C-alpha cells in the first residue's frame, strides 16, 4: 500500500503475513495489512492441445484444466495444466464460471502476440534509459492492469483482455486460421478515478486495412463494441490505441474479452 515492490521466492506464509527471499538470499517480511497485490507464478505449463476448460472461482482464482473438468457429486474434478499428474477437487459452490476454448474460438490473449508502445516524445519501449520502468507501467498486460488489479470497464470486471496505455500497438498472428474477431473496448475505470485525461482513439487493422475505429473514447463511458469483424484470410490483426484530446494523461485502455472464431473448414 505504501508503493514499495518486492520480488523473490515465497518462503513462508502465516496469519500475520508472508516472507520473500530475493536472489541474494536476503529476506523481506510483508504484513497482510501492508500489501496491495501478490502475484504467484510457477513455470509456464506446456502448450495445451484440444479443448481447455477454465474454472473461475468466487475468490478470483482461475484454474486451467485439460481434459474437460468432470462433475463428481458436489465437486468438479480438475486436472490442472500446470500439474497434470494431480487431480484437484473444487467444490461447485465456490465456482463462479466454467468456460471452454480451443474448439470453435480462442481468446486473442492466448495467441503469441507482440506489443509496442511509444510516448508522446517518440520514445519506444526499447529505447535506452527508463526501458524497464516503461515496460512495467506502460507495456501491454494480459488479463490484468499494470498494477495487477482486474480489468474493469464501467464497473464491470472482465476476466480476459489486453490492458494497454496509449500509444500502444498489439500484433496478433492470425495466419488465416480465423473468420471473425470481436471485443469490447474502453478506457479502464482506473483512469475514471482521476478526473484528468483518459481519452483515447483506437482502431483495428487487418493486413493494412482499417476494419473498425473509434474517436474520443473517454473514461467512465460504457465500452464500445468492436465487431463482429470479418477476418477471413487475414495474416495479421493489429489493435492500436493512440492519444486522445488530452494527450498522454491516464490513457489506460482495455480490449476486453477479445474473441477469435475459427474459420470454417
mmCIF file of C-alpha atoms in Angstrom:
data_model
loop_
_atom_site.group_PDB
_atom_site.id
_atom_site.type_symbol
_atom_site.label_atom_id
_atom_site.label_comp_id
_atom_site.label_asym_id
_atom_site.label_seq_id
_atom_site.Cartn_x
_atom_site.Cartn_y
_atom_site.Cartn_z
ATOM 1 C CA UNK A 1 0.000 0.000 0.000
ATOM 2 C CA UNK A 2 2.982 2.306 0.518
ATOM 3 C CA UNK A 3 4.164 1.916 -3.074
ATOM 4 C CA UNK A 4 7.111 -0.421 -2.402
ATOM 5 C CA UNK A 5 7.552 -3.531 -4.573
ATOM 6 C CA UNK A 6 9.345 -6.737 -3.607
ATOM 7 C CA UNK A 7 10.202 -9.729 -5.783
ATOM 8 C CA UNK A 8 11.542 -13.117 -4.809
ATOM 9 C CA UNK A 9 10.854 -16.676 -3.714
ATOM 10 C CA UNK A 10 7.912 -17.174 -1.350
ATOM 11 C CA UNK A 11 9.481 -18.955 1.652
ATOM 12 C CA UNK A 12 6.828 -18.746 4.372
ATOM 13 C CA UNK A 13 3.204 -17.764 4.962
ATOM 14 C CA UNK A 14 1.314 -17.391 8.250
ATOM 15 C CA UNK A 15 -1.625 -15.495 9.742
ATOM 16 C CA UNK A 16 0.404 -12.297 10.033
ATOM 17 C CA UNK A 17 1.851 -12.124 6.525
ATOM 18 C CA UNK A 18 4.434 -13.704 4.223
ATOM 19 C CA UNK A 19 8.177 -13.711 3.662
ATOM 20 C CA UNK A 20 10.072 -13.351 0.376
ATOM 21 C CA UNK A 21 13.708 -14.189 -0.342
ATOM 22 C CA UNK A 22 15.479 -12.269 -3.123
ATOM 23 C CA UNK A 23 18.177 -13.591 -5.452
ATOM 24 C CA UNK A 24 20.903 -12.583 -2.977
ATOM 25 C CA UNK A 25 19.380 -14.537 -0.117
ATOM 26 C CA UNK A 26 18.004 -11.518 1.731
ATOM 27 C CA UNK A 27 14.505 -11.834 3.166
ATOM 28 C CA UNK A 28 11.689 -9.301 3.374
ATOM 29 C CA UNK A 29 8.626 -9.830 5.541
ATOM 30 C CA UNK A 30 5.354 -8.225 4.428
ATOM 31 C CA UNK A 31 2.260 -7.987 6.627
ATOM 32 C CA UNK A 32 -1.124 -8.776 5.092
ATOM 33 C CA UNK A 33 -2.311 -5.284 6.036
ATOM 34 C CA UNK A 34 0.576 -3.642 4.150
ATOM 35 C CA UNK A 35 0.313 -5.198 0.699
ATOM 36 C CA UNK A 36 -1.936 -4.440 -2.252
ATOM 37 C CA UNK A 37 -1.335 -7.219 -4.796
ATOM 38 C CA UNK A 38 0.555 -10.515 -4.512
ATOM 39 C CA UNK A 39 1.450 -12.309 -7.754
ATOM 40 C CA UNK A 40 2.340 -16.000 -7.555
ATOM 41 C CA UNK A 41 3.740 -17.729 -10.631
ATOM 42 C CA UNK A 42 5.140 -21.153 -11.420
ATOM 43 C CA UNK A 43 6.938 -22.384 -14.500
ATOM 44 C CA UNK A 44 4.863 -21.896 -17.621
ATOM 45 C CA UNK A 45 2.994 -25.123 -18.462
ATOM 46 C CA UNK A 46 3.476 -26.746 -21.890
ATOM 47 C CA UNK A 47 1.070 -25.578 -24.621
ATOM 48 C CA UNK A 48 -2.283 -27.321 -24.370
ATOM 49 C CA UNK A 49 -3.962 -29.025 -27.274
ATOM 50 C CA UNK A 50 -7.632 -29.699 -27.797
ATOM 51 C CA UNK A 51 -10.346 -28.273 -25.568
ATOM 52 C CA UNK A 52 -9.256 -26.328 -22.479
ATOM 53 C CA UNK A 53 -11.562 -25.788 -19.528
ATOM 54 C CA UNK A 54 -11.257 -22.664 -17.383
ATOM 55 C CA UNK A 55 -12.782 -22.646 -13.894
ATOM 56 C CA UNK A 56 -13.151 -19.236 -12.250
ATOM 57 C CA UNK A 57 -13.964 -19.217 -8.527
ATOM 58 C CA UNK A 58 -15.739 -16.577 -6.462
ATOM 59 C CA UNK A 59 -12.456 -15.553 -4.815
ATOM 60 C CA UNK A 60 -10.935 -14.697 -8.210
ATOM 61 C CA UNK A 61 -8.857 -17.829 -8.820
ATOM 62 C CA UNK A 62 -8.672 -19.141 -12.397
ATOM 63 C CA UNK A 63 -7.795 -22.788 -12.986
ATOM 64 C CA UNK A 64 -6.893 -24.102 -16.447
ATOM 65 C CA UNK A 65 -7.720 -27.746 -16.978
ATOM 66 C CA UNK A 66 -7.237 -30.371 -19.661
ATOM 67 C CA UNK A 67 -9.088 -32.537 -20.384
ATOM 68 C CA UNK A 68 -12.510 -31.044 -19.652
ATOM 69 C CA UNK A 69 -13.397 -30.985 -15.915
ATOM 70 C CA UNK A 70 -15.808 -33.673 -14.735
ATOM 71 C CA UNK A 71 -18.717 -33.329 -12.289
ATOM 72 C CA UNK A 72 -18.356 -35.609 -9.279
ATOM 73 C CA UNK A 73 -21.288 -35.039 -6.952
ATOM 74 C CA UNK A 74 -20.727 -31.712 -5.184
ATOM 75 C CA UNK A 75 -17.276 -31.175 -6.730
ATOM 76 C CA UNK A 76 -15.564 -30.600 -10.052
ATOM 77 C CA UNK A 77 -12.711 -32.953 -10.843
ATOM 78 C CA UNK A 78 -9.913 -30.886 -12.390
ATOM 79 C CA UNK A 79 -6.596 -31.948 -13.942
ATOM 80 C CA UNK A 80 -4.550 -28.738 -13.951
ATOM 81 C CA UNK A 81 -2.388 -27.858 -16.957
ATOM 82 C CA UNK A 82 0.395 -26.931 -14.521
ATOM 83 C CA UNK A 83 0.200 -30.263 -12.626
ATOM 84 C CA UNK A 84 -1.386 -32.893 -14.828
ATOM 85 C CA UNK A 85 -0.467 -35.742 -12.505
ATOM 86 C CA UNK A 86 -2.706 -34.430 -9.717
ATOM 87 C CA UNK A 87 -6.500 -34.285 -9.590
ATOM 88 C CA UNK A 88 -7.952 -31.242 -7.831
ATOM 89 C CA UNK A 89 -11.432 -31.379 -6.278
ATOM 90 C CA UNK A 90 -13.157 -27.973 -6.491
ATOM 91 C CA UNK A 91 -16.449 -27.522 -4.552
ATOM 92 C CA UNK A 92 -19.171 -26.468 -7.008
ATOM 93 C CA UNK A 93 -20.370 -23.863 -4.506
ATOM 94 C CA UNK A 94 -17.096 -21.963 -4.948
ATOM 95 C CA UNK A 95 -17.312 -21.897 -8.756
ATOM 96 C CA UNK A 96 -18.330 -18.623 -10.386
ATOM 97 C CA UNK A 97 -17.993 -19.651 -14.023
ATOM 98 C CA UNK A 98 -16.819 -22.509 -16.225
ATOM 99 C CA UNK A 99 -15.865 -21.808 -19.838
ATOM 100 C CA UNK A 100 -14.110 -23.657 -22.634
ATOM 101 C CA UNK A 101 -11.888 -22.751 -25.563
ATOM 102 C CA UNK A 102 -9.727 -24.414 -28.170
ATOM 103 C CA UNK A 103 -12.682 -25.581 -30.247
ATOM 104 C CA UNK A 104 -14.629 -23.031 -32.268
ATOM 105 C CA UNK A 105 -12.942 -19.996 -30.685
ATOM 106 C CA UNK A 106 -9.823 -18.742 -28.888
ATOM 107 C CA UNK A 107 -9.209 -15.780 -26.623
ATOM 108 C CA UNK A 108 -6.893 -13.452 -28.534
ATOM 109 C CA UNK A 109 -4.766 -13.124 -25.390
ATOM 110 C CA UNK A 110 -3.637 -16.750 -25.826
ATOM 111 C CA UNK A 111 -2.027 -16.078 -29.206
ATOM 112 C CA UNK A 112 1.748 -15.389 -29.345
ATOM 113 C CA UNK A 113 1.197 -11.646 -29.819
ATOM 114 C CA UNK A 114 3.790 -8.883 -29.869
ATOM 115 C CA UNK A 115 3.274 -5.376 -28.495
ATOM 116 C CA UNK A 116 4.960 -1.986 -28.629
ATOM 117 C CA UNK A 117 4.209 1.411 -27.184
ATOM 118 C CA UNK A 118 5.506 4.910 -27.773
ATOM 119 C CA UNK A 119 5.470 8.024 -25.604
ATOM 120 C CA UNK A 120 4.468 11.485 -26.927
ATOM 121 C CA UNK A 121 8.198 12.247 -27.128
ATOM 122 C CA UNK A 122 8.824 9.441 -29.613
ATOM 123 C CA UNK A 123 10.479 7.047 -27.168
ATOM 124 C CA UNK A 124 9.838 3.388 -27.972
ATOM 125 C CA UNK A 125 9.707 0.652 -25.369
ATOM 126 C CA UNK A 126 13.258 -0.465 -26.165
ATOM 127 C CA UNK A 127 14.927 2.958 -26.173
ATOM 128 C CA UNK A 128 17.687 3.381 -23.569
ATOM 129 C CA UNK A 129 17.191 4.700 -20.035
ATOM 130 C CA UNK A 130 13.841 4.055 -18.412
ATOM 131 C CA UNK A 131 13.084 0.984 -20.538
ATOM 132 C CA UNK A 132 12.308 -1.284 -17.565
ATOM 133 C CA UNK A 133 10.045 1.349 -15.999
ATOM 134 C CA UNK A 134 8.126 1.914 -19.236
ATOM 135 C CA UNK A 135 7.692 -1.811 -19.880
ATOM 136 C CA UNK A 136 6.300 -2.342 -16.370
ATOM 137 C CA UNK A 137 3.824 0.533 -16.250
ATOM 138 C CA UNK A 138 3.015 1.184 -19.925
ATOM 139 C CA UNK A 139 3.565 -2.143 -21.706
ATOM 140 C CA UNK A 140 0.636 -4.389 -22.667
ATOM 141 C CA UNK A 141 -0.571 -6.712 -19.909
ATOM 142 C CA UNK A 142 -2.804 -9.763 -20.261
ATOM 143 C CA UNK A 143 -5.949 -10.074 -18.102
ATOM 144 C CA UNK A 144 -4.735 -7.502 -15.541
ATOM 145 C CA UNK A 145 -3.874 -3.825 -15.249
ATOM 146 C CA UNK A 146 -0.190 -2.929 -14.762
ATOM 147 C CA UNK A 147 -0.961 -2.629 -11.023
ATOM 148 C CA UNK A 148 -2.118 -6.252 -11.024
ATOM 149 C CA UNK A 149 -5.777 -5.392 -10.441
ATOM 150 C CA UNK A 150 -8.629 -6.800 -12.570
ATOM 151 C CA UNK A 151 -9.748 -5.198 -15.828
ATOM 152 C CA UNK A 152 -12.819 -3.060 -15.208
ATOM 153 C CA UNK A 153 -14.984 -1.015 -17.608
ATOM 154 C CA UNK A 154 -17.942 0.992 -16.277
ATOM 155 C CA UNK A 155 -17.972 -1.055 -13.078
ATOM 156 C CA UNK A 156 -17.882 -4.469 -14.794
ATOM 157 C CA UNK A 157 -14.883 -6.778 -14.334
ATOM 158 C CA UNK A 158 -13.588 -8.816 -17.269
ATOM 159 C CA UNK A 159 -11.533 -11.991 -16.931
ATOM 160 C CA UNK A 160 -9.764 -11.754 -20.299
ATOM 161 C CA UNK A 161 -8.269 -8.872 -22.218
ATOM 162 C CA UNK A 162 -5.331 -6.631 -23.015
ATOM 163 C CA UNK A 163 -4.556 -3.686 -20.728
ATOM 164 C CA UNK A 164 -2.572 -1.022 -22.595
ATOM 165 C CA UNK A 165 -1.509 2.617 -22.387
ATOM 166 C CA UNK A 166 -1.502 4.863 -25.438
ATOM 167 C CA UNK A 167 0.325 4.879 -27.787
ATOM 168 C CA UNK A 168 0.011 1.078 -27.971
ATOM 169 C CA UNK A 169 0.167 -1.440 -30.819
ATOM 170 C CA UNK A 170 -0.646 -5.147 -30.421
ATOM 171 C CA UNK A 171 0.018 -7.508 -33.323
ATOM 172 C CA UNK A 172 -1.877 -10.813 -33.466
ATOM 173 C CA UNK A 173 -0.654 -13.522 -35.894
ATOM 174 C CA UNK A 174 -3.875 -14.994 -37.291
ATOM 175 C CA UNK A 175 -2.226 -16.959 -40.127
ATOM 176 C CA UNK A 176 -5.578 -17.139 -41.974
ATOM 177 C CA UNK A 177 -6.927 -19.500 -39.301
ATOM 178 C CA UNK A 178 -9.841 -17.324 -38.130
ATOM 179 C CA UNK A 179 -13.017 -15.959 -39.641
ATOM 180 C CA UNK A 180 -14.310 -13.472 -37.064
ATOM 181 C CA UNK A 181 -12.974 -11.110 -34.383
ATOM 182 C CA UNK A 182 -14.961 -9.302 -31.726
ATOM 183 C CA UNK A 183 -14.205 -7.471 -28.498
ATOM 184 C CA UNK A 184 -15.220 -4.674 -26.159
ATOM 185 C CA UNK A 185 -13.089 -1.553 -25.921
ATOM 186 C CA UNK A 186 -12.942 1.276 -23.405
ATOM 187 C CA UNK A 187 -10.841 3.300 -21.003
ATOM 188 C CA UNK A 188 -10.281 1.391 -17.772
ATOM 189 C CA UNK A 189 -12.051 2.555 -14.619
ATOM 190 C CA UNK A 190 -8.608 3.205 -13.136
ATOM 191 C CA UNK A 191 -8.470 6.330 -15.317
ATOM 192 C CA UNK A 192 -12.014 7.346 -14.344
ATOM 193 C CA UNK A 193 -10.925 7.548 -10.708
ATOM 194 C CA UNK A 194 -8.863 10.642 -11.587
ATOM 195 C CA UNK A 195 -10.747 13.407 -13.418
ATOM 196 C CA UNK A 196 -7.869 14.227 -15.769
ATOM 197 C CA UNK A 197 -7.157 12.663 -19.156
ATOM 198 C CA UNK A 198 -8.371 9.198 -20.028
ATOM 199 C CA UNK A 199 -9.357 9.972 -23.639
ATOM 200 C CA UNK A 200 -8.096 7.770 -26.488
ATOM 201 C CA UNK A 201 -8.619 6.915 -30.146
ATOM 202 C CA UNK A 202 -8.485 3.286 -31.310
ATOM 203 C CA UNK A 203 -8.660 1.166 -34.413
ATOM 204 C CA UNK A 204 -8.442 -2.431 -35.631
ATOM 205 C CA UNK A 205 -6.355 -3.044 -38.763
ATOM 206 C CA UNK A 206 -6.247 -6.285 -40.803
ATOM 207 C CA UNK A 207 -3.285 -6.639 -43.159
ATOM 208 C CA UNK A 208 -3.163 -2.860 -43.537
ATOM 209 C CA UNK A 209 -6.921 -2.309 -43.922
ATOM 210 C CA UNK A 210 -8.833 -0.498 -41.156
ATOM 211 C CA UNK A 211 -11.854 -2.584 -40.106
ATOM 212 C CA UNK A 212 -13.001 -0.549 -37.087
ATOM 213 C CA UNK A 213 -12.127 2.730 -35.412
ATOM 214 C CA UNK A 214 -13.378 4.951 -32.619
ATOM 215 C CA UNK A 215 -12.536 8.555 -31.722
ATOM 216 C CA UNK A 216 -12.640 10.251 -28.338
ATOM 217 C CA UNK A 217 -13.307 7.193 -26.151
ATOM 218 C CA UNK A 218 -13.488 8.546 -22.587
ATOM 219 C CA UNK A 219 -13.027 7.194 -19.096
ATOM 220 C CA UNK A 220 -16.316 6.387 -17.368
ATOM 221 C CA UNK A 221 -18.190 5.601 -20.585
ATOM 222 C CA UNK A 222 -19.778 2.262 -21.404
ATOM 223 C CA UNK A 223 -17.378 0.156 -23.510
ATOM 224 C CA UNK A 224 -17.670 0.282 -27.288
ATOM 225 C CA UNK A 225 -18.498 -2.965 -29.086
ATOM 226 C CA UNK A 226 -15.906 -3.979 -31.659
ATOM 227 C CA UNK A 227 -17.366 -6.125 -34.441
ATOM 228 C CA UNK A 228 -18.028 -8.872 -35.125
ATOM 229 C CA UNK A 229 -15.409 -8.182 -37.797
ATOM 230 C CA UNK A 230 -14.723 -10.443 -40.776
ATOM 231 C CA UNK A 231 -11.064 -11.525 -40.629
ATOM 232 C CA UNK A 232 -11.266 -14.384 -43.125
ATOM 233 C CA UNK A 233 -7.886 -14.858 -44.829
ATOM 234 C CA UNK A 234 -6.138 -12.277 -42.600
ATOM 235 C CA UNK A 235 -2.480 -12.916 -41.760
ATOM 236 C CA UNK A 236 -2.044 -10.270 -39.043
ATOM 237 C CA UNK A 237 -4.524 -8.279 -36.965
ATOM 238 C CA UNK A 238 -3.382 -5.056 -35.289
ATOM 239 C CA UNK A 239 -5.056 -3.444 -32.244
ATOM 240 C CA UNK A 240 -3.942 0.177 -31.958
ATOM 241 C CA UNK A 241 -4.636 2.808 -29.285
ATOM 242 C CA UNK A 242 -3.448 6.394 -29.817
ATOM 243 C CA UNK A 243 -3.510 9.595 -27.782
ATOM 244 C CA UNK A 244 -6.817 11.415 -27.460
ATOM 245 C CA UNK A 245 -7.740 15.039 -26.870
ATOM 246 C CA UNK A 246 -5.769 15.384 -23.624
ATOM 247 C CA UNK A 247 -2.573 13.751 -24.818
ATOM 248 C CA UNK A 248 -0.723 11.254 -22.640
ATOM 249 C CA UNK A 249 -2.695 11.678 -19.393
ATOM 250 C CA UNK A 250 -4.231 8.486 -17.918
ATOM 251 C CA UNK A 251 -4.743 6.880 -21.321
ATOM 252 C CA UNK A 252 -5.173 3.380 -19.876
ATOM 253 C CA UNK A 253 -7.357 1.396 -22.241
ATOM 254 C CA UNK A 254 -8.703 -2.162 -22.262
ATOM 255 C CA UNK A 255 -9.549 -4.580 -25.064
ATOM 256 C CA UNK A 256 -11.958 -6.750 -23.040
ATOM 257 C CA UNK A 257 -12.915 -10.333 -23.940
ATOM 258 C CA UNK A 258 -11.237 -10.301 -27.384
ATOM 259 C CA UNK A 259 -12.528 -13.403 -29.171
ATOM 260 C CA UNK A 260 -11.340 -15.039 -32.378
ATOM 261 C CA UNK A 261 -13.710 -17.518 -34.045
ATOM 262 C CA UNK A 262 -12.073 -20.130 -36.216
ATOM 263 C CA UNK A 263 -12.599 -20.095 -39.971
ATOM 264 C CA UNK A 264 -14.943 -22.758 -41.317
ATOM 265 C CA UNK A 265 -13.007 -25.800 -42.615
#
